[in-house]
Amino acid sequence: MIEFLRNVLNLYRDRSEFFIRLTMEHIYLSFVAIVFIAVIGITIGITIAKYRRLAEPVLSVVNFIYTIPSIALFGILVAITGIGNRSALIALVVYGMLPMIRNTYVAISEIDDLIIESAIGMGTTGKQLLLRIQLPLALPVIIAGFRIMVVMTIALGGIASFIGAGGLGVAIWRGITTSFPEMTVAGSLLVALLAIVVDLVLGILEKIARKKVLGTVKS
Amino acid sequence: MNVLTFTDVSKSYDNQVRVIDRLSFSIEKGEFITLIGPSGCGKTTLLKMINGLIPFDEGVISVKDRSLADWDLIKLRREIGYVIQQIGLFPHMTIEKNIGYVLSLLGRDLGEQKEKAKELIKLVGLDADYLTRYPRELSGGQKQRVGVARALAADPDIILMDEPFGAVDDITRKVLQDEMKALHKKLQKTIVFVTHDIEEAIKLGTRIVLMDRGRIIQAGTKEEMLFAPTTEFTKRFLGSKSFNAYLGQLPIEDVYRPYEATVTKIPQDNETINLTDTAMEGIRKMIKEDLQSLVVINEEDKAVGEFQLQDIQQKIQL
């Protein structure tokens, strides 16, 4: 066991350039996917919170997509958009939608009606309501959704290499195909490390937002 | 001058029963209107029609001599103060931001918002220290005061209040009512105040509007409502509680008989009562001491007149 871990560490040292490149690729791929998911997901979430009739059908579709096994989805996408980063990106974006849309929707629709009513009663326009009242109040829950989505995307990014995308999945995939378990573990550990670090940072952000919304206690 | 007029206003949900039924009424500048009635009578609906939160089907509502249809609703709402129960404060904003909210919507600069918040928090009887706090750090009564301050920020002529003191304890409510009454006297705003508490309605309103099933059953001064009810419903709804409330808010100042000339000496063996005390207080003293009359004294302890039970009678003779 110790021997194995030492081999993994040696691998990091010997092939540091290779791992740094893969990590950067992985961050880049995840980052692009996360930006897409956040923008599209929050927009859809806000839209269905405003037009409640749309909420159920939209959430059902997103839920359904979420239940498709990732390997199956990759297979389908390869047939449509081919092999490479583009297919991987589409798959990541599609999967990440659920937590983002659902949390945005729930966060906005659970704001107390009386708060909304008093805001409107004082002459708040629709845009002001969204920017000054709804989004700030929904922020902690939206960030919580964002956090889940980011961790999920980074993890799922590891599988994206199966359809020819870059990232740490390349190391995992290579380890598997060449019976080189150290390589697989080395790649996996980096994926996990990346996810944990990002999760910790976002956790702090969420805490700050929560404190801000719930009101800080003056010392 | 009428600041608010309702002309044949009707409203129904899904073409069913009318929640507001061909209602006509007008409110003059500076009035403190209390809207009361059993739940479901349409009082809150009527209030929310004034600032366009609830649309109506027929008739005309005019605010400051302009039909609601001709108003830009956003602009109108910024010119009308709106107070609901404490929960209506924005939890993510400090008290200062809450009070300055309408000013911020109007695009006034930060300095003015801060200045106004400081001025208003004092007006509603809170320390300026509270400005940097958040609503959750305040008690129910304090939140309610902030709610009133927030409604006053843009200096509106009209203030709408929807059961604002419903969620605070009895003692705090009494204090808030006294403050609200004093504030109305001082600022002379037109206030429309919805309540289901008959004592509150009697205590605060310069005119009381009793509603049932979307119609106004009777509207009038406290005296008219109590001593000249036009319907059995008014009589029943107001009950004996309201008579207590009436005596409990009636200042001696309004009913006593002043001396013809200035009398400087106080009759030694007579009990006295202050101008600012209530008739209820006077009656209790008379019963307790077995007296027919009390000497009324002013803030400087000078005797200025006399108070007897008959004086109340004269006040309520309509």
Coordinates of C-alpha atoms in Angstrom, one line a residue:
Chain A
M1 CA 0.0 0.0 0.0
I2 CA 2.7 2.4 1.1
E3 CA 4.7 1.2 -1.9
F4 CA 1.8 2.0 -4.2
L5 CA 1.4 5.5 -2.9
R6 CA 5.1 6.1 -3.2
N7 CA 4.8 5.1 -6.8
V8 CA 2.0 7.6 -7.3
L9 CA 4.0 10.4 -5.8
N10 CA 7.0 9.5 -7.9
L11 CA 4.7 9.6 -10.9
Y12 CA 3.6 13.1 -10.0
R13 CA 7.3 14.1 -9.7
D14 CA 8.5 12.4 -12.9
R15 CA 5.6 13.4 -15.0
S16 CA 4.8 16.8 -13.4
E17 CA 4.5 18.6 -16.7
F18 CA 2.0 16.1 -18.0
F19 CA -0.1 16.3 -14.8
I20 CA 0.0 20.1 -14.7
R21 CA -1.1 20.3 -18.3
L22 CA -4.0 17.9 -17.7
T23 CA -5.0 19.7 -14.5
M24 CA -5.1 23.0 -16.4
E25 CA -7.1 21.4 -19.2
H26 CA -9.5 20.0 -16.6
I27 CA -9.9 23.4 -14.9
Y28 CA -10.4 25.0 -18.3
L29 CA -13.0 22.5 -19.5
S30 CA -14.9 22.6 -16.1
F31 CA -14.7 26.4 -16.0
V32 CA -16.2 26.9 -19.4
A33 CA -19.0 24.4 -18.6
I34 CA -19.6 26.0 -15.2
V35 CA -20.0 29.5 -16.8
F36 CA -22.5 28.1 -19.3
I37 CA -24.4 26.2 -16.7
A38 CA -24.5 29.1 -14.3
V39 CA -25.7 31.6 -16.9
I40 CA -28.3 29.3 -18.6
G41 CA -29.4 27.7 -15.3
I42 CA -29.9 30.9 -13.3
T43 CA -31.7 32.5 -16.3
I44 CA -34.1 29.5 -16.6
G45 CA -34.5 29.4 -12.8
I46 CA -35.5 33.0 -12.7
T47 CA -37.8 32.6 -15.7
I48 CA -39.8 29.7 -14.3
A49 CA -40.0 31.4 -10.9
K50 CA -41.6 34.3 -12.7
Y51 CA -43.9 32.3 -14.9
R52 CA -44.9 29.5 -12.5
R53 CA -46.8 27.6 -15.1
L54 CA -43.6 26.7 -16.8
A55 CA -41.9 25.4 -13.7
E56 CA -43.4 21.9 -13.6
P57 CA -42.7 21.0 -17.3
V58 CA -39.2 22.5 -17.3
L59 CA -38.2 20.8 -14.0
S60 CA -39.6 17.5 -15.3
V61 CA -37.5 17.6 -18.4
V62 CA -34.4 18.6 -16.5
N63 CA -35.0 15.8 -14.0
F64 CA -35.5 13.3 -16.7
I65 CA -32.2 14.3 -18.4
Y66 CA -30.5 14.0 -15.0
T67 CA -31.5 10.4 -14.7
I68 CA -29.9 9.3 -18.0
P69 CA -26.6 7.5 -17.2
S70 CA -23.7 9.7 -18.1
I71 CA -22.1 6.9 -20.3
A72 CA -25.3 6.6 -22.2
L73 CA -25.5 10.3 -22.8
F74 CA -21.9 10.4 -23.9
G75 CA -22.7 7.7 -26.4
I76 CA -25.6 9.6 -27.8
L77 CA -23.7 12.8 -28.0
V78 CA -20.8 11.1 -29.9
A79 CA -23.3 10.1 -32.5
I80 CA -24.6 13.6 -32.8
T81 CA -21.7 16.0 -32.2
G82 CA -18.8 13.7 -32.6
I83 CA -15.7 13.0 -30.5
G84 CA -13.9 15.8 -28.6
N85 CA -14.3 18.7 -26.3
R86 CA -17.5 19.9 -27.8
S87 CA -19.4 16.8 -26.9
A88 CA -17.9 16.7 -23.5
L89 CA -18.9 20.3 -22.9
I90 CA -22.5 19.7 -24.0
A91 CA -22.7 16.7 -21.7
L92 CA -21.3 18.6 -18.7
V93 CA -23.7 21.5 -19.3
V94 CA -26.7 19.3 -19.6
Y95 CA -25.9 17.5 -16.4
G96 CA -25.1 20.5 -14.4
M97 CA -28.5 22.2 -15.2
L98 CA -30.6 20.4 -12.5
P99 CA -29.1 21.8 -9.3
M100 CA -28.7 25.2 -10.8
I101 CA -32.2 25.6 -12.1
R102 CA -33.9 23.9 -9.2
N103 CA -32.1 25.9 -6.5
T104 CA -32.6 29.2 -8.3
Y105 CA -36.3 28.4 -8.7
V106 CA -36.8 27.2 -5.2
A107 CA -34.8 30.1 -3.6
I108 CA -36.8 32.7 -5.4
S109 CA -40.2 31.2 -5.0
E110 CA -39.7 30.6 -1.3
I111 CA -39.2 34.3 -0.5
D112 CA -42.0 35.4 1.8
D113 CA -44.9 36.8 -0.1
L114 CA -45.2 39.7 2.3
I115 CA -41.7 40.9 1.5
I116 CA -42.5 40.9 -2.2
E117 CA -45.8 42.6 -1.6
S118 CA -44.3 45.4 0.4
A119 CA -41.6 45.9 -2.2
I120 CA -44.2 46.1 -5.0
G121 CA -46.4 48.3 -2.8
M122 CA -43.6 50.8 -2.4
G123 CA -43.2 51.2 -6.1
T124 CA -40.5 48.6 -7.0
T125 CA -40.3 47.8 -10.8
G126 CA -40.0 44.3 -12.0
K127 CA -36.3 44.6 -12.7
Q128 CA -35.6 46.3 -9.3
L129 CA -37.6 43.6 -7.6
L130 CA -35.3 41.0 -9.1
L131 CA -32.0 42.7 -8.6
R132 CA -32.6 44.3 -5.2
I133 CA -34.9 41.9 -3.4
Q134 CA -35.3 38.5 -5.0
L135 CA -31.7 37.7 -6.1
P136 CA -30.0 39.0 -2.9
L137 CA -32.5 37.0 -0.8
A138 CA -32.1 33.9 -2.9
L139 CA -28.3 34.1 -3.1
P140 CA -27.4 31.7 -0.3
V141 CA -29.6 28.9 -1.8
I142 CA -28.4 29.7 -5.4
I143 CA -24.8 29.5 -4.2
A144 CA -25.5 26.2 -2.5
G145 CA -26.8 24.9 -5.9
F146 CA -23.8 26.4 -7.6
R147 CA -21.5 24.6 -5.2
I148 CA -23.1 21.2 -5.9
M149 CA -23.0 21.9 -9.6
V150 CA -19.3 22.9 -9.6
V151 CA -18.2 19.8 -7.7
M152 CA -20.4 17.6 -9.9
T153 CA -19.0 19.1 -13.1
I154 CA -15.4 18.8 -11.9
A155 CA -16.0 15.1 -11.1
L156 CA -17.9 14.4 -14.2
G157 CA -15.1 16.1 -16.2
G158 CA -13.0 13.1 -15.4
I159 CA -15.2 10.9 -17.5
A160 CA -15.3 13.3 -20.4
S161 CA -12.0 12.0 -21.7
F162 CA -13.8 8.8 -22.7
I163 CA -15.2 10.7 -25.6
G164 CA -11.9 12.3 -26.5
A165 CA -11.9 15.4 -24.3
G166 CA -8.8 16.6 -22.5
G167 CA -8.4 16.9 -18.7
L168 CA -7.5 14.6 -15.9
G169 CA -9.7 11.9 -17.4
V170 CA -6.9 11.3 -19.9
A171 CA -4.6 10.1 -17.1
I172 CA -7.4 7.9 -15.7
W173 CA -8.3 6.5 -19.1
R174 CA -4.6 5.8 -19.9
G175 CA -4.1 4.0 -16.6
I176 CA -7.1 1.8 -17.2
T177 CA -6.2 0.9 -20.8
T178 CA -2.5 0.2 -20.1
S179 CA -3.1 -1.6 -16.8
F180 CA -1.2 1.1 -14.9
P181 CA -3.2 1.6 -11.7
E182 CA -0.8 4.2 -10.3
M183 CA -1.7 6.4 -13.3
T184 CA -5.4 6.0 -12.7
V185 CA -5.1 6.8 -9.0
A186 CA -2.9 9.8 -9.7
G187 CA -5.5 11.2 -12.1
S188 CA -8.4 10.5 -9.8
L189 CA -6.7 12.0 -6.7
L190 CA -6.1 15.2 -8.6
V191 CA -9.8 15.3 -9.6
A192 CA -10.8 14.8 -6.0
L193 CA -8.4 17.4 -4.7
L194 CA -9.6 19.9 -7.2
A195 CA -13.2 19.3 -6.3
I196 CA -12.5 19.5 -2.5
V197 CA -10.5 22.8 -2.8
V198 CA -13.2 24.5 -4.9
D199 CA -15.9 23.2 -2.6
L200 CA -14.2 24.6 0.4
V201 CA -13.8 28.0 -1.2
L202 CA -17.4 28.1 -2.3
G203 CA -18.5 26.9 1.1
I204 CA -16.9 30.1 2.6
L205 CA -18.7 32.2 0.0
E206 CA -22.0 30.6 0.8
K207 CA -21.5 31.2 4.5
I208 CA -20.8 34.9 3.9
A209 CA -23.8 35.2 1.7
R210 CA -26.0 33.5 4.2
K211 CA -24.8 35.7 7.0
K212 CA -25.4 38.8 4.9
V213 CA -28.9 37.8 4.0
L214 CA -29.9 36.6 7.5
G215 CA -28.3 39.7 9.0
T216 CA -25.1 40.0 10.9
V217 CA -25.1 40.2 14.6
K218 CA -23.4 43.3 15.8
S219 CA -20.7 42.6 18.4
Chain B
M1 CA -60.3 68.4 -0.6
N2 CA -60.8 64.7 -1.4
V3 CA -57.5 62.9 -1.8
L4 CA -59.2 59.5 -2.3
T5 CA -62.6 58.8 -4.0
F6 CA -64.2 55.5 -4.8
T7 CA -67.1 55.7 -7.3
D8 CA -69.2 52.6 -7.8
V9 CA -66.2 50.3 -7.4
S10 CA -66.8 46.6 -7.8
K11 CA -64.6 43.6 -7.8
S12 CA -65.3 39.9 -8.0
Y13 CA -63.1 36.8 -8.4
D14 CA -64.0 34.5 -11.2
N15 CA -67.4 36.3 -11.7
Q16 CA -68.6 34.8 -8.4
V17 CA -69.6 36.8 -5.4
R18 CA -68.6 40.4 -5.4
V19 CA -65.8 41.1 -2.8
I20 CA -66.3 44.8 -3.3
D21 CA -69.9 45.7 -4.2
R22 CA -70.6 49.0 -5.9
L23 CA -68.8 50.9 -3.3
S24 CA -68.7 54.7 -3.2
F25 CA -66.7 56.7 -0.6
S26 CA -64.4 59.6 -0.4
I27 CA -61.6 60.5 2.0
E28 CA -60.5 64.0 2.8
K29 CA -57.0 65.3 3.3
G30 CA -55.7 64.7 6.8
E31 CA -58.3 62.1 7.8
F32 CA -57.3 59.0 9.7
I33 CA -59.7 56.4 8.4
T34 CA -59.9 53.1 10.2
L35 CA -61.5 50.3 8.1
I36 CA -63.1 47.6 10.1
G37 CA -65.3 44.6 9.6
P38 CA -65.4 40.8 9.9
S39 CA -62.8 38.9 8.0
G40 CA -63.6 38.5 4.4
C41 CA -65.6 41.8 4.4
G42 CA -63.3 43.3 1.8
K43 CA -61.4 45.8 3.9
T44 CA -57.9 44.7 2.9
T45 CA -59.0 44.3 -0.7
L46 CA -60.2 47.9 -0.7
L47 CA -57.0 49.1 0.8
K48 CA -54.9 47.3 -1.8
M49 CA -56.9 48.7 -4.6
I50 CA -55.8 52.2 -3.7
N51 CA -52.1 51.5 -4.6
G52 CA -53.1 49.1 -7.4
L53 CA -52.0 45.9 -5.8
I54 CA -55.4 44.5 -6.5
P55 CA -57.2 45.5 -9.7
F56 CA -60.9 46.2 -9.7
D57 CA -63.5 45.4 -12.4
E58 CA -65.9 48.4 -12.4
G59 CA -66.0 51.9 -11.2
V60 CA -63.4 54.6 -10.7
I61 CA -60.9 55.1 -7.9
S62 CA -59.3 58.6 -7.9
V63 CA -56.1 59.4 -6.0
K64 CA -55.4 63.1 -5.7
D65 CA -58.1 63.9 -8.2
R66 CA -56.7 61.6 -10.9
S67 CA -58.2 58.3 -11.8
L68 CA -56.1 55.3 -11.1
A69 CA -56.2 54.4 -14.8
D70 CA -54.3 57.6 -15.6
W71 CA -51.6 57.1 -13.0
D72 CA -48.3 55.4 -13.6
L73 CA -48.7 52.7 -10.9
I74 CA -45.0 52.7 -10.1
K75 CA -45.0 56.5 -9.6
L76 CA -48.2 56.3 -7.6
R77 CA -46.9 53.7 -5.2
R78 CA -43.8 55.7 -4.5
E79 CA -46.1 58.6 -3.5
I80 CA -48.1 56.5 -1.1
G81 CA -46.7 55.1 2.1
Y82 CA -47.4 51.4 2.6
V83 CA -47.1 49.6 5.9
I84 CA -47.8 45.9 6.5
Q85 CA -46.9 43.6 9.3
Q86 CA -43.3 43.6 10.5
I87 CA -42.3 40.8 8.2
G88 CA -42.5 43.3 5.3
L89 CA -39.0 44.7 6.2
F90 CA -36.2 43.5 3.9
P91 CA -34.1 41.1 5.9
H92 CA -31.0 41.6 3.9
M93 CA -30.9 45.3 4.3
T94 CA -29.9 47.3 7.4
I95 CA -32.5 49.5 9.1
E96 CA -31.0 52.5 7.3
K97 CA -31.3 50.9 3.9
N98 CA -34.9 49.8 4.7
I99 CA -35.9 53.3 5.7
G100 CA -34.2 54.8 2.7
Y101 CA -35.6 52.2 0.2
V102 CA -38.2 54.4 -1.6
L103 CA -35.7 57.2 -1.8
S104 CA -33.2 54.8 -3.4
L105 CA -35.9 53.8 -5.9
L106 CA -36.4 57.5 -6.7
G107 CA -32.7 57.7 -7.4
R108 CA -31.9 60.1 -4.5
D109 CA -28.3 60.2 -3.5
L110 CA -26.9 58.2 -0.6
G111 CA -26.3 61.2 1.6
E112 CA -30.0 62.2 1.4
Q113 CA -31.1 58.6 2.2
K114 CA -28.9 58.5 5.3
E115 CA -30.0 61.9 6.5
K116 CA -33.6 61.0 6.1
A117 CA -33.2 57.6 7.9
K118 CA -31.5 59.4 10.8
E119 CA -34.3 61.9 11.0
L120 CA -37.1 59.4 10.7
I121 CA -35.7 56.8 13.2
K122 CA -35.8 59.6 15.8
L123 CA -39.3 60.5 14.8
V124 CA -40.6 57.0 15.5
G125 CA -38.8 56.9 18.8
L126 CA -35.8 54.7 18.1
D127 CA -32.1 55.4 18.7
A128 CA -29.9 56.2 15.7
D129 CA -27.8 53.2 16.8
Y130 CA -30.4 50.9 15.3
L131 CA -29.6 52.2 11.8
T132 CA -26.7 49.8 11.3
R133 CA -28.7 46.8 12.5
Y134 CA -30.7 44.2 10.6
P135 CA -34.4 43.6 11.1
R136 CA -33.9 40.3 12.8
E137 CA -32.1 42.0 15.6
L138 CA -35.1 44.1 16.5
S139 CA -38.1 43.3 18.6
G140 CA -41.6 43.2 17.0
G141 CA -42.5 46.7 18.2
Q142 CA -39.2 48.1 17.0
K143 CA -39.7 46.5 13.6
Q144 CA -43.1 48.0 13.4
R145 CA -41.7 51.5 14.1
V146 CA -39.1 51.0 11.3
G147 CA -42.0 50.0 9.0
V148 CA -43.7 53.3 9.8
A149 CA -40.5 55.3 9.3
R150 CA -39.9 53.5 6.0
A151 CA -43.4 54.5 4.8
L152 CA -42.7 58.2 5.7
A153 CA -39.4 58.4 3.9
A154 CA -40.5 59.9 0.6
D155 CA -42.9 62.3 2.5
P156 CA -46.1 60.8 1.0
D157 CA -49.5 62.5 1.5
I158 CA -51.3 59.2 1.9
I159 CA -50.3 56.3 4.0
L160 CA -51.9 52.9 3.8
M161 CA -51.6 50.5 6.7
D162 CA -52.7 46.9 6.6
E163 CA -53.2 45.6 10.1
P164 CA -49.7 46.9 11.0
F165 CA -49.9 46.1 14.7
G166 CA -51.4 42.7 14.4
A167 CA -48.3 40.7 15.3
V168 CA -47.1 42.6 18.4
D169 CA -48.1 42.0 22.0
D170 CA -50.8 43.9 23.7
I171 CA -48.7 46.3 25.7
T172 CA -46.5 47.2 22.7
R173 CA -49.6 47.6 20.5
K174 CA -51.1 50.2 22.9
V175 CA -47.8 52.1 22.9
L176 CA -47.6 52.0 19.1
Q177 CA -51.2 53.1 18.8
D178 CA -50.5 56.2 21.0
E179 CA -47.4 57.0 18.9
M180 CA -49.3 56.6 15.7
K181 CA -52.1 58.9 16.9
A182 CA -49.5 61.5 17.9
L183 CA -47.7 61.1 14.6
H184 CA -50.9 61.7 12.7
K185 CA -51.6 64.8 14.7
K186 CA -48.1 66.1 14.1
L187 CA -47.8 65.3 10.4
Q188 CA -51.4 65.6 9.2
K189 CA -51.1 62.8 6.6
T190 CA -54.1 61.1 5.2
I191 CA -54.1 57.6 6.7
V192 CA -56.1 54.6 5.7
F193 CA -55.7 51.9 8.4
V194 CA -57.2 48.4 8.1
T195 CA -57.8 46.6 11.4
H196 CA -60.0 43.9 12.8
D197 CA -59.6 45.2 16.3
I198 CA -62.6 47.4 17.2
E199 CA -60.8 49.1 20.1
E200 CA -57.9 50.0 17.8
A201 CA -60.4 51.4 15.2
I202 CA -62.1 53.6 17.8
K203 CA -58.9 54.8 19.3
L204 CA -57.1 55.8 16.1
G205 CA -59.7 56.8 13.6
T206 CA -61.0 60.3 13.0
R207 CA -63.6 58.5 10.9
I208 CA -64.5 54.8 11.1
V209 CA -65.6 52.8 8.2
L210 CA -67.5 49.6 9.0
M211 CA -67.7 47.1 6.1
D212 CA -69.4 43.8 5.5
R213 CA -69.7 41.7 2.3
G214 CA -67.9 44.3 0.2
R215 CA -70.1 47.2 1.2
I216 CA -69.8 50.0 3.6
I217 CA -72.4 49.5 6.3
Q218 CA -71.8 52.7 8.1
A219 CA -69.1 55.4 8.1
G220 CA -68.8 58.2 10.6
T221 CA -67.0 59.7 13.6
K222 CA -66.6 57.6 16.8
E223 CA -69.6 59.3 18.3
E224 CA -71.8 58.6 15.3
M225 CA -70.8 55.0 15.2
L226 CA -71.3 54.4 18.9
F227 CA -74.3 56.5 19.6
A228 CA -76.2 56.7 16.4
P229 CA -75.8 53.3 14.7
T230 CA -77.9 53.2 11.6
T231 CA -78.1 49.5 11.4
E232 CA -78.4 46.5 13.7
F233 CA -75.1 45.3 12.3
T234 CA -73.2 48.4 13.5
K235 CA -74.7 48.0 16.9
R236 CA -73.8 44.4 17.1
F237 CA -70.3 44.7 15.7
L238 CA -69.2 47.6 17.9
G239 CA -70.5 46.1 21.1
S240 CA -69.6 47.2 24.6
K241 CA -65.8 46.9 24.0
S242 CA -66.0 49.9 21.7
F243 CA -67.7 52.0 24.4
N244 CA -64.8 51.3 26.8
A245 CA -62.4 52.1 24.0
Y246 CA -64.2 55.3 23.3
L247 CA -64.1 56.5 26.9
G248 CA -60.5 55.3 27.1
Q249 CA -59.4 57.6 24.3
L250 CA -61.6 60.6 24.9
P251 CA -59.4 63.3 26.4
I252 CA -60.8 65.5 29.2
E253 CA -59.7 68.4 27.1
D254 CA -62.4 67.6 24.6
V255 CA -65.3 67.5 27.1
Y256 CA -64.7 69.6 30.2
R257 CA -66.4 72.9 30.8
P258 CA -63.9 75.7 31.1
Y259 CA -64.4 78.4 33.7
E260 CA -65.7 81.7 32.5
A261 CA -62.9 83.7 33.9
T262 CA -59.5 82.6 35.1
V263 CA -59.7 81.0 38.4
T264 CA -56.5 80.8 40.2
K265 CA -57.3 79.1 43.4
I266 CA -58.0 75.4 43.5
P267 CA -61.0 74.4 45.6
Q268 CA -59.3 72.5 48.4
D269 CA -61.7 69.6 49.0
N270 CA -62.1 68.7 45.4
E271 CA -60.3 66.0 43.5
T272 CA -58.5 67.1 40.3
I273 CA -57.9 65.6 36.8
N274 CA -55.5 66.6 34.1
L275 CA -56.5 68.0 30.8
T276 CA -54.7 65.2 29.1
D277 CA -56.3 62.4 31.1
T278 CA -59.1 60.4 29.6
A279 CA -62.8 60.5 30.4
M280 CA -62.4 56.9 31.6
E281 CA -59.9 58.1 34.2
G282 CA -62.3 60.9 35.3
I283 CA -65.2 58.6 35.7
R284 CA -63.2 56.1 37.7
K285 CA -62.1 58.9 40.0
M286 CA -65.6 60.2 40.5
I287 CA -67.0 56.7 41.3
K288 CA -64.1 56.0 43.6
E289 CA -64.3 59.2 45.5
D290 CA -68.1 59.4 45.2
L291 CA -68.0 62.8 43.6
Q292 CA -70.4 64.6 41.1
S293 CA -67.6 66.7 39.5
L294 CA -63.8 67.0 39.2
V295 CA -61.7 70.1 38.9
V296 CA -59.7 70.1 35.7
I297 CA -56.2 71.4 35.9
N298 CA -53.7 72.2 33.1
E299 CA -49.9 71.3 32.9
E300 CA -49.1 74.2 35.2
D301 CA -51.5 72.8 37.9
K302 CA -53.9 75.7 37.4
A303 CA -57.6 75.0 37.6
V304 CA -59.1 75.7 34.3
G305 CA -62.6 74.1 34.5
E306 CA -64.8 71.4 35.7
F307 CA -65.7 67.9 34.5
Q308 CA -69.0 66.2 35.1
L309 CA -70.7 63.1 33.7
Q310 CA -73.1 65.2 31.8
D311 CA -70.2 66.8 29.8
I312 CA -69.7 63.5 28.0
Q313 CA -73.4 63.4 27.2
Q314 CA -73.1 66.7 25.5
K315 CA -70.2 65.5 23.4
I316 CA -72.2 62.6 22.1
Q317 CA -75.4 64.5 21.4
L318 CA -75.5 64.4 17.7

